[in-house]
PDB file of C-alpha atoms in Angstrom:
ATOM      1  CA  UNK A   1    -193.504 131.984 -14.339  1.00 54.00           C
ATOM      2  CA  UNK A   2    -192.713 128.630 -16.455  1.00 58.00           C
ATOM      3  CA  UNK A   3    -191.641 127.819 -19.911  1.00 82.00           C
ATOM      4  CA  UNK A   4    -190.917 124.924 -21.617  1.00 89.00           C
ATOM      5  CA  UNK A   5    -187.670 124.640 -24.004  1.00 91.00           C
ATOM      6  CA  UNK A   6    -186.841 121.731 -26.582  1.00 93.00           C
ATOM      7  CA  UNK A   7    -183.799 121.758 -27.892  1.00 89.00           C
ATOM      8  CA  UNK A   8    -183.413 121.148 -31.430  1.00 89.00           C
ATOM      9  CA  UNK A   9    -186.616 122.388 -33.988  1.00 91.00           C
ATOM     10  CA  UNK A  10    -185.723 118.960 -36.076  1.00 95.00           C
ATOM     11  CA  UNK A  11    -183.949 115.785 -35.067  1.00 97.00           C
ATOM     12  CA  UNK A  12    -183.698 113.020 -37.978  1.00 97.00           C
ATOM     13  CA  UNK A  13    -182.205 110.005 -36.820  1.00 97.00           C
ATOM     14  CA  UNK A  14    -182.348 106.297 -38.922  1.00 97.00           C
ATOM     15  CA  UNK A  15    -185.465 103.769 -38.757  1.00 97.00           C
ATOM     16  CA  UNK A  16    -184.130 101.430 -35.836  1.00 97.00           C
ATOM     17  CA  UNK A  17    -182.067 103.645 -34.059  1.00 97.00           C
ATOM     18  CA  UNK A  18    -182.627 105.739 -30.613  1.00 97.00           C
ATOM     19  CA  UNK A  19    -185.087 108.442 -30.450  1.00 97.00           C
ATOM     20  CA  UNK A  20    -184.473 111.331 -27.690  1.00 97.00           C
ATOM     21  CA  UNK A  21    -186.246 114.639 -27.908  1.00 98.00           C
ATOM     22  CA  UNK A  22    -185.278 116.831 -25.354  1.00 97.00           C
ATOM     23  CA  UNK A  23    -187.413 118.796 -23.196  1.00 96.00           C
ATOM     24  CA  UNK A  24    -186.345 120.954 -19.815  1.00 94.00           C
ATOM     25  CA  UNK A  25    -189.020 123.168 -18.091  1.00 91.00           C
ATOM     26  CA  UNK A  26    -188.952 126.072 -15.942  1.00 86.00           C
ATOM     27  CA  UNK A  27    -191.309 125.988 -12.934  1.00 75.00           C
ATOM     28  CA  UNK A  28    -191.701 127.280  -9.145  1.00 69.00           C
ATOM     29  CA  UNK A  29    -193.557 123.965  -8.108  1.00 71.00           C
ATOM     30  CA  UNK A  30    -193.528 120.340  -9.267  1.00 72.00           C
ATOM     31  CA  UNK A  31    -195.595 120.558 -12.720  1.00 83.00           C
ATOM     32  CA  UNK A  32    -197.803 117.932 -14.826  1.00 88.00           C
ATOM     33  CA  UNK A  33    -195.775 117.319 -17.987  1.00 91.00           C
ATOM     34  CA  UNK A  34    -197.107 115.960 -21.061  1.00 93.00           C
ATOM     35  CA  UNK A  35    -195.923 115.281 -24.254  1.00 96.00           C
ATOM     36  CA  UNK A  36    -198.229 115.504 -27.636  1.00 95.00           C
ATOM     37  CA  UNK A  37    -197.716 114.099 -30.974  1.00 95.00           C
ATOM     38  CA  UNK A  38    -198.985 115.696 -34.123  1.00 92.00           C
ATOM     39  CA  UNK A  39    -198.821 113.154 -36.775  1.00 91.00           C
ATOM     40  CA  UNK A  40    -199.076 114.843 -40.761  1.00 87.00           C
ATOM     41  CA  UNK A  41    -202.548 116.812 -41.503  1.00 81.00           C
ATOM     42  CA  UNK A  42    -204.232 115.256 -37.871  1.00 84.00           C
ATOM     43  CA  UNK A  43    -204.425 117.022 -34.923  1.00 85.00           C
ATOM     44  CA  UNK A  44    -202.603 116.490 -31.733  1.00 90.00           C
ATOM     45  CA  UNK A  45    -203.197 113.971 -29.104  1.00 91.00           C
ATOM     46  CA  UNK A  46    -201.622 112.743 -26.427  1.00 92.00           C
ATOM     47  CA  UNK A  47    -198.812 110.615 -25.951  1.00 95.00           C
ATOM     48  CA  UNK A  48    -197.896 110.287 -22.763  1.00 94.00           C
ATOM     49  CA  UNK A  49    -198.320 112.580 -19.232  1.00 91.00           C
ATOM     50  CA  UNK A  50    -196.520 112.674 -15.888  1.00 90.00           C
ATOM     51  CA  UNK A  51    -198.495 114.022 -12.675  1.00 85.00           C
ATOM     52  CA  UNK A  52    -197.292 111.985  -9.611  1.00 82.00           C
ATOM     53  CA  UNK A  53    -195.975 109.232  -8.734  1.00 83.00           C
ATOM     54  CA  UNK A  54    -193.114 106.437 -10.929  1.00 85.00           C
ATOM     55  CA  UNK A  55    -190.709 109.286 -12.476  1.00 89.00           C
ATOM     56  CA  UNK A  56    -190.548 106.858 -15.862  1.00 94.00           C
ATOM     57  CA  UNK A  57    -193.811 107.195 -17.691  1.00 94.00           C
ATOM     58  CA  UNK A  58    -194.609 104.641 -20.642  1.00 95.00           C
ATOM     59  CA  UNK A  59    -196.819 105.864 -23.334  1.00 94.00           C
ATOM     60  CA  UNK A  60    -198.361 105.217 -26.384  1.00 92.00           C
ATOM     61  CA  UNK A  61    -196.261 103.170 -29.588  1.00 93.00           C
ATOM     62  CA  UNK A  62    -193.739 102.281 -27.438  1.00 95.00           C
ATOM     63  CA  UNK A  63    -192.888 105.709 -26.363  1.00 97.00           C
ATOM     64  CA  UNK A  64    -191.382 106.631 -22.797  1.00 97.00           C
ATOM     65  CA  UNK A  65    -190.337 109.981 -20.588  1.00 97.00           C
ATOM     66  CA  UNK A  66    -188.695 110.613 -17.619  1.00 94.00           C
ATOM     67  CA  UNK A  67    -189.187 113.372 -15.359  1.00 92.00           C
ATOM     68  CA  UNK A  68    -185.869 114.395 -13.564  1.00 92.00           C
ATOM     69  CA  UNK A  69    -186.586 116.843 -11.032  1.00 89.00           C
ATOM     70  CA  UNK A  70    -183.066 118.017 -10.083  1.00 90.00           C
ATOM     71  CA  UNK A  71    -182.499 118.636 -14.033  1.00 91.00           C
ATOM     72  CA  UNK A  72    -185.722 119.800 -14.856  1.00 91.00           C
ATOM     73  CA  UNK A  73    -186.199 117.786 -17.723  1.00 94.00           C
ATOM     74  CA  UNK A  74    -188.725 115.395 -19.086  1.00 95.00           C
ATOM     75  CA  UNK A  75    -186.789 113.853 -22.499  1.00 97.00           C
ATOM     76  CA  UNK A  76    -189.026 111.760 -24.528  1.00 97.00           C
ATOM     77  CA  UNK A  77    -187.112 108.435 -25.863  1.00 97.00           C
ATOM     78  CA  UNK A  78    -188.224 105.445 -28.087  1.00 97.00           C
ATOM     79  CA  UNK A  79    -185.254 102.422 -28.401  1.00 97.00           C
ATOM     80  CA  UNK A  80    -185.945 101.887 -32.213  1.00 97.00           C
ATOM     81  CA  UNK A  81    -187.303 104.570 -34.636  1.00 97.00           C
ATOM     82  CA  UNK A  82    -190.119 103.617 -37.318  1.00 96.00           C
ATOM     83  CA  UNK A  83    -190.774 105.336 -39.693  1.00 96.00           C
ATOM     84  CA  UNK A  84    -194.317 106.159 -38.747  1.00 96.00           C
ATOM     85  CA  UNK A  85    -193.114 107.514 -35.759  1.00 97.00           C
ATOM     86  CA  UNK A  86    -192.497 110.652 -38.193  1.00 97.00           C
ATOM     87  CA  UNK A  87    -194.385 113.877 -36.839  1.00 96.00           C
ATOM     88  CA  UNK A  88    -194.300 116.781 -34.789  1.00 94.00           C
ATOM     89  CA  UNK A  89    -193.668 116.338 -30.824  1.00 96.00           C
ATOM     90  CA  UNK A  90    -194.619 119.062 -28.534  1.00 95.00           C
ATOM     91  CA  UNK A  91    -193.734 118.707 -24.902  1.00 95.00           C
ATOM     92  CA  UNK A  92    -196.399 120.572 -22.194  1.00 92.00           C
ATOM     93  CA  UNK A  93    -196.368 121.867 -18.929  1.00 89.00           C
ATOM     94  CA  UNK A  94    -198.972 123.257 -16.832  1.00 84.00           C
ATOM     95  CA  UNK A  95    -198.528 124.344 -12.809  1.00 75.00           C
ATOM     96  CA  UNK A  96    -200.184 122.546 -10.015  1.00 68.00           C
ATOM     97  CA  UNK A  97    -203.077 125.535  -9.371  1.00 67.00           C
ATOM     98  CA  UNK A  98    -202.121 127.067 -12.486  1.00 70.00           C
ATOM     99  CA  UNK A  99    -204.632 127.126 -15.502  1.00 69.00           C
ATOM    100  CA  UNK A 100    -202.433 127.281 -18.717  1.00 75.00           C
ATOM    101  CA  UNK A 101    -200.891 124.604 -20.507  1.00 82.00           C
ATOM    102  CA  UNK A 102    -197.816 125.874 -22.062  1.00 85.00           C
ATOM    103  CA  UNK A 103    -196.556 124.059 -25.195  1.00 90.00           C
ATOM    104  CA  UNK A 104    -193.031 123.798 -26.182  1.00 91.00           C
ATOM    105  CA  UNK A 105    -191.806 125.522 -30.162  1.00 90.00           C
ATOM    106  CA  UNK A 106    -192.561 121.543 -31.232  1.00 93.00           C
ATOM    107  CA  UNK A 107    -189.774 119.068 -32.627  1.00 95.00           C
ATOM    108  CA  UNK A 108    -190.070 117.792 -35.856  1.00 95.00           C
ATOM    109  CA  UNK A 109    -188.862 114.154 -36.186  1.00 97.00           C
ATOM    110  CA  UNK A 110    -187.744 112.549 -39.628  1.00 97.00           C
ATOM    111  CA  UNK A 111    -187.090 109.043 -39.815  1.00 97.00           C
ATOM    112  CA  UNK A 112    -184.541 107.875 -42.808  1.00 96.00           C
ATOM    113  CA  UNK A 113    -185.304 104.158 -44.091  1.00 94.00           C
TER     114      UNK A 113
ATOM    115  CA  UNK B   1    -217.906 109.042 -29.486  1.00 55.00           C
ATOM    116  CA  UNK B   2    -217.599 112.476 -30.928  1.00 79.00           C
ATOM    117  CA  UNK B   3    -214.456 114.683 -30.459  1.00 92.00           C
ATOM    118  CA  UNK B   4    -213.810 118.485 -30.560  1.00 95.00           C
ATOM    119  CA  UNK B   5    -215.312 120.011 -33.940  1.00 95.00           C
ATOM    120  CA  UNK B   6    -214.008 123.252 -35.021  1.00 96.00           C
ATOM    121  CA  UNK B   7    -215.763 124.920 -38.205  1.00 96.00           C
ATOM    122  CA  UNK B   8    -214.951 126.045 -40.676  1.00 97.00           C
ATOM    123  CA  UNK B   9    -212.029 124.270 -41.116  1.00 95.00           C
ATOM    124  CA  UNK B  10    -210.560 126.946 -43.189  1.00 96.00           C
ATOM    125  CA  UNK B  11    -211.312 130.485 -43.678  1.00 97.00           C
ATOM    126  CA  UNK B  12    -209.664 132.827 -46.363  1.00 97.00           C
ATOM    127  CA  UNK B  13    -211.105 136.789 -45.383  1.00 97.00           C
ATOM    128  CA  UNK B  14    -209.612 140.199 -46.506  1.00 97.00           C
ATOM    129  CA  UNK B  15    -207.552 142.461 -44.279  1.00 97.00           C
ATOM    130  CA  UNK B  16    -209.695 144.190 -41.907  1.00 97.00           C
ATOM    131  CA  UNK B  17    -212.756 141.373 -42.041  1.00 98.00           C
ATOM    132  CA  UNK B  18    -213.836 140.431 -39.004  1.00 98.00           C
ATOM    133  CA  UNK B  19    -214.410 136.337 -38.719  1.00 98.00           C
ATOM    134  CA  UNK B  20    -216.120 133.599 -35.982  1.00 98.00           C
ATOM    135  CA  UNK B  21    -214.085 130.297 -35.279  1.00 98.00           C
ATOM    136  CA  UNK B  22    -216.540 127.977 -33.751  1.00 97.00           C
ATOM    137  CA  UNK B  23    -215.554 124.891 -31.159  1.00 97.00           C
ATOM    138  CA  UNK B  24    -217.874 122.089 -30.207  1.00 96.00           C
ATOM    139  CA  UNK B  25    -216.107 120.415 -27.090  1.00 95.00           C
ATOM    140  CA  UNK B  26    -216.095 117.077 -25.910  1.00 94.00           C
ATOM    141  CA  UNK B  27    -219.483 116.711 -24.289  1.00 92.00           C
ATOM    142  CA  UNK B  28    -219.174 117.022 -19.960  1.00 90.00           C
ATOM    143  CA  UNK B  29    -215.639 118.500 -20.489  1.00 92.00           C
ATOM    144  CA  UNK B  30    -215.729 121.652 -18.276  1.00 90.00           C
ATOM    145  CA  UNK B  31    -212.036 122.831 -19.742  1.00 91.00           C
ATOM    146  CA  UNK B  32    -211.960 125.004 -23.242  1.00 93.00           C
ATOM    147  CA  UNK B  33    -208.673 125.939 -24.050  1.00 94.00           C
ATOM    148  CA  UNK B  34    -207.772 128.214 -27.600  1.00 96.00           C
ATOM    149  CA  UNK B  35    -204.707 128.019 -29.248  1.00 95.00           C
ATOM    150  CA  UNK B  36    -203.048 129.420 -32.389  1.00 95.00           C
ATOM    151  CA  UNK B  37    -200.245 127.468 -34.204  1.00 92.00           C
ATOM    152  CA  UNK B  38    -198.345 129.307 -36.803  1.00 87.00           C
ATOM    153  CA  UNK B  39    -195.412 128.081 -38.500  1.00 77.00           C
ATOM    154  CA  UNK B  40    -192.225 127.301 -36.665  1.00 68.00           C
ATOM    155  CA  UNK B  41    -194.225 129.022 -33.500  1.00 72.00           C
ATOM    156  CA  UNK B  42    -195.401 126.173 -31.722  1.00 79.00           C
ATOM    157  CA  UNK B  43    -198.626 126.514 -29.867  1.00 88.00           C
ATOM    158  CA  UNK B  44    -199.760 129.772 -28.034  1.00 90.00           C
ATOM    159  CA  UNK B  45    -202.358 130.005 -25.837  1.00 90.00           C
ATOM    160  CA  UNK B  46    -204.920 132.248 -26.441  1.00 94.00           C
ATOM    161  CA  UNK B  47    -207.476 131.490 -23.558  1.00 93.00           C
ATOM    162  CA  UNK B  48    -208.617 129.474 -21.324  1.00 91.00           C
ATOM    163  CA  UNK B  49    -212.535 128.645 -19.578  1.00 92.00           C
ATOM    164  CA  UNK B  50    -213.358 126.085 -16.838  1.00 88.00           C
ATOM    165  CA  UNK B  51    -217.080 125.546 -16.060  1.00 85.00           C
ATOM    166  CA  UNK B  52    -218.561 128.909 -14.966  1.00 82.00           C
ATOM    167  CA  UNK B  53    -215.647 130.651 -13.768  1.00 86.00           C
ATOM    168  CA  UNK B  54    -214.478 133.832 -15.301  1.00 88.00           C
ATOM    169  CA  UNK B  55    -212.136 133.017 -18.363  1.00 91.00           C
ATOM    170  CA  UNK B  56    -208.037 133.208 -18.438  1.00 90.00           C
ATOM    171  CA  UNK B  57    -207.772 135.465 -21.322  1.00 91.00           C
ATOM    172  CA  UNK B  58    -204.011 135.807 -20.592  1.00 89.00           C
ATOM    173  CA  UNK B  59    -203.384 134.934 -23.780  1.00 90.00           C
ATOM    174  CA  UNK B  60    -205.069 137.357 -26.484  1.00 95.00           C
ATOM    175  CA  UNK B  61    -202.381 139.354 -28.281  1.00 94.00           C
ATOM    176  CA  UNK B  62    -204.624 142.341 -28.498  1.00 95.00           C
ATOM    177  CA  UNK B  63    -208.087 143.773 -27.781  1.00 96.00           C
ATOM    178  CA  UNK B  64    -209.008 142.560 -31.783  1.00 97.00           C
ATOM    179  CA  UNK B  65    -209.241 139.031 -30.015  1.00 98.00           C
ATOM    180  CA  UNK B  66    -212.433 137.722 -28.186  1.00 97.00           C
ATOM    181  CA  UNK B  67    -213.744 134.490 -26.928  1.00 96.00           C
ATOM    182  CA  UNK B  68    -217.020 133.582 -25.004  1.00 95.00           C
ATOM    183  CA  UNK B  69    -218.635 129.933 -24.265  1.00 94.00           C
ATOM    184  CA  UNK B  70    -221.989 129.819 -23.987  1.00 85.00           C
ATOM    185  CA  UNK B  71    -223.780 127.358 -21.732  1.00 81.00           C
ATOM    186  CA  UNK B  72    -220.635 125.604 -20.457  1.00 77.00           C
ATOM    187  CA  UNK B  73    -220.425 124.514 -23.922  1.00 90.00           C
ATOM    188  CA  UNK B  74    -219.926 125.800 -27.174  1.00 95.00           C
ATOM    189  CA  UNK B  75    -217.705 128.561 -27.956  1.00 96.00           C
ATOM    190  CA  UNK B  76    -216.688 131.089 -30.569  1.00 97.00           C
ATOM    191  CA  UNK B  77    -213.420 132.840 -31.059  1.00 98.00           C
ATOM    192  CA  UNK B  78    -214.000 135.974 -32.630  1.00 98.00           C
ATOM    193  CA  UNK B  79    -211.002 138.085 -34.483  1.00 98.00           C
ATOM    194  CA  UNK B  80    -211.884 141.751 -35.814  1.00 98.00           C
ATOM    195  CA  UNK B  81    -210.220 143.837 -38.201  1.00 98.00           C
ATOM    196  CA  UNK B  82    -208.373 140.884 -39.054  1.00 98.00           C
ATOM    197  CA  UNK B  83    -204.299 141.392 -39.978  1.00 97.00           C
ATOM    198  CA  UNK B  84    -202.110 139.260 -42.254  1.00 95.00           C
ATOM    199  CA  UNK B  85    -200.016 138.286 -39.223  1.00 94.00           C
ATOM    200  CA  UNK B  86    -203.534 136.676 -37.668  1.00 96.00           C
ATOM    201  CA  UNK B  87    -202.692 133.869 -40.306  1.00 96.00           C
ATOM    202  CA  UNK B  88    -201.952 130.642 -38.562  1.00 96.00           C
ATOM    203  CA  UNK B  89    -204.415 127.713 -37.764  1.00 95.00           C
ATOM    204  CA  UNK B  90    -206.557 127.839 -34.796  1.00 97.00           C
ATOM    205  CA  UNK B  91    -207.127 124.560 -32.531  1.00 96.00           C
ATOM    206  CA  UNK B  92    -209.736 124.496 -29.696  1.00 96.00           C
ATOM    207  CA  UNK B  93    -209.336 121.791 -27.030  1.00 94.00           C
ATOM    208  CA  UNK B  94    -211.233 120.336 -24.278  1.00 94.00           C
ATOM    209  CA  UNK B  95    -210.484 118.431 -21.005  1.00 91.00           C
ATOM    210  CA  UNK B  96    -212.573 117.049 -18.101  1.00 88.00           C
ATOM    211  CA  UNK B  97    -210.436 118.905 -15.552  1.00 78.00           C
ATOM    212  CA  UNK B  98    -207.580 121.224 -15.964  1.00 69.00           C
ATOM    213  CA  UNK B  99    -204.861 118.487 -15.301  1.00 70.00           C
ATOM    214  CA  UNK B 100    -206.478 115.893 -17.890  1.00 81.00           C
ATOM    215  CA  UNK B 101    -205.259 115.522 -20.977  1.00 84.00           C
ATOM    216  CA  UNK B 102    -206.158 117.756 -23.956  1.00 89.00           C
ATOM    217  CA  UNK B 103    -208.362 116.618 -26.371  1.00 92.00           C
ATOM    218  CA  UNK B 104    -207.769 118.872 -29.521  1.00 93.00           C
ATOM    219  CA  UNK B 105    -209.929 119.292 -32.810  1.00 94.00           C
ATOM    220  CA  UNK B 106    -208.219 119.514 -36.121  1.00 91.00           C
ATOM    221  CA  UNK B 107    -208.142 123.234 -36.061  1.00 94.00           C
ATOM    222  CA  UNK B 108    -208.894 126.271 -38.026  1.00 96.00           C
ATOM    223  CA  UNK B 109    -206.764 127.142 -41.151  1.00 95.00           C
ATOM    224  CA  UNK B 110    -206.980 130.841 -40.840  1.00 97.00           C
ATOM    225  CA  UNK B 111    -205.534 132.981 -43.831  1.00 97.00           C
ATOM    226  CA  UNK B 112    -205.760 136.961 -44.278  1.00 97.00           C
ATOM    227  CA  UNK B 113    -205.057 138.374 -47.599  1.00 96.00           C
TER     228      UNK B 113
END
């Protein structure tokens, strides 16, 4: 069985300043981890993945994850908040073999000017 | 060139009305994967079809809920006897393989009176 957890349903943080959105998985066997974006009335797309290889995956606007086996986590971070970077973040997970794709309960992120 | 169409893109029907969500994947992408997205929920999958193997329907929260993809391509989501709790907005994605990335249409709006 797996399941994906991020902590914290809404994390506001200042335009400039650190963004880390937390996400820790459950899994039997080394997943694929992904992490989606869902910017306001569009539908999701990616933002970055992890499969195999460098642990430190860069993605798209400057976005970044690590995946940390012997945690079981795969954080998303950004050094400086923008404001556009305001949206909804859902981290994924699917099983080598598996089929599914399971979604994390999303993150909300609000950026104050 | 095109991405995943879902129609309509929202649907207002009376308790115990069945309806037909429609998804037009990605042309070549063998993956269709159904989700529903309700408020403060995240994503759940619903179900899951990879070229002409027999579909994951792991997913359905009851026998009311059906899916079928015709010709490796098209497919229709089909809720009967529809409940208010079915109200939530229903995304269809695509992939080229099970381990690519999702490409996701902007979803059903789904609302049962």
């Amino acid at each position: 069985a797996q399941s994906v957890t991020q902590l914290g349903s809404h994390v506001s943080v200042s335009e400039g300043a650190l963004v880390l959105l937390r996400c820790n998985y459950s899994s039997s066997v080394p997943p694929y981890l992904f992490w989606y974006v869902q910017y306001p009335n569009q539908g999701l797309q990616l933002l970055l993945k992890y499969t195999t290889g460098a642990t430190l995956v860069k993605g798209i606007n400057g976005f970044e994850a690590e995946f940390k086996k012997s945690e079981t986590s795969f954080h998303l971070t950004k050094p400086s908040a923008h404001m556009s970077d305001a949206a909804e973040y859902f981290c994924a997970v699917i099983q080598t073999g598996a089929n599914n794709l399971f979604f994390g309960t999303g993150t909300r992120l609000t950026v104050i000017p | 060139g095109a991405g995943v169409s879902q129609s309509p893109s929202n649907k207002v029907t009376e308790k115990g009305k069945d309806v037909e969500l429609r998804c037009d994947p990605i042309s070549g992408h063998t993956a269709l994967y159904w989700y529903r997205q309700s408020l403060g929920q995240g994503l759940e999958f619903l179900i899951y079809f990879q070229g002409n193997s027999a579909p994951d329907k792991s997913g359905l929260p009851s026998d009311r809920f059906s899916a079928e993809r015709t010709g490796g391509s098209v497919s229709t989501l089909t809720i009967q006897r529809t409940q208010q709790e079915d109200s939530a907005v229903y995304l269809c994605a695509s992939s080229q393989r099970r381990d690519s990335p999702l490409h996701f249409g902007n979803g059903t709006r789904l609302t049962v009176t």
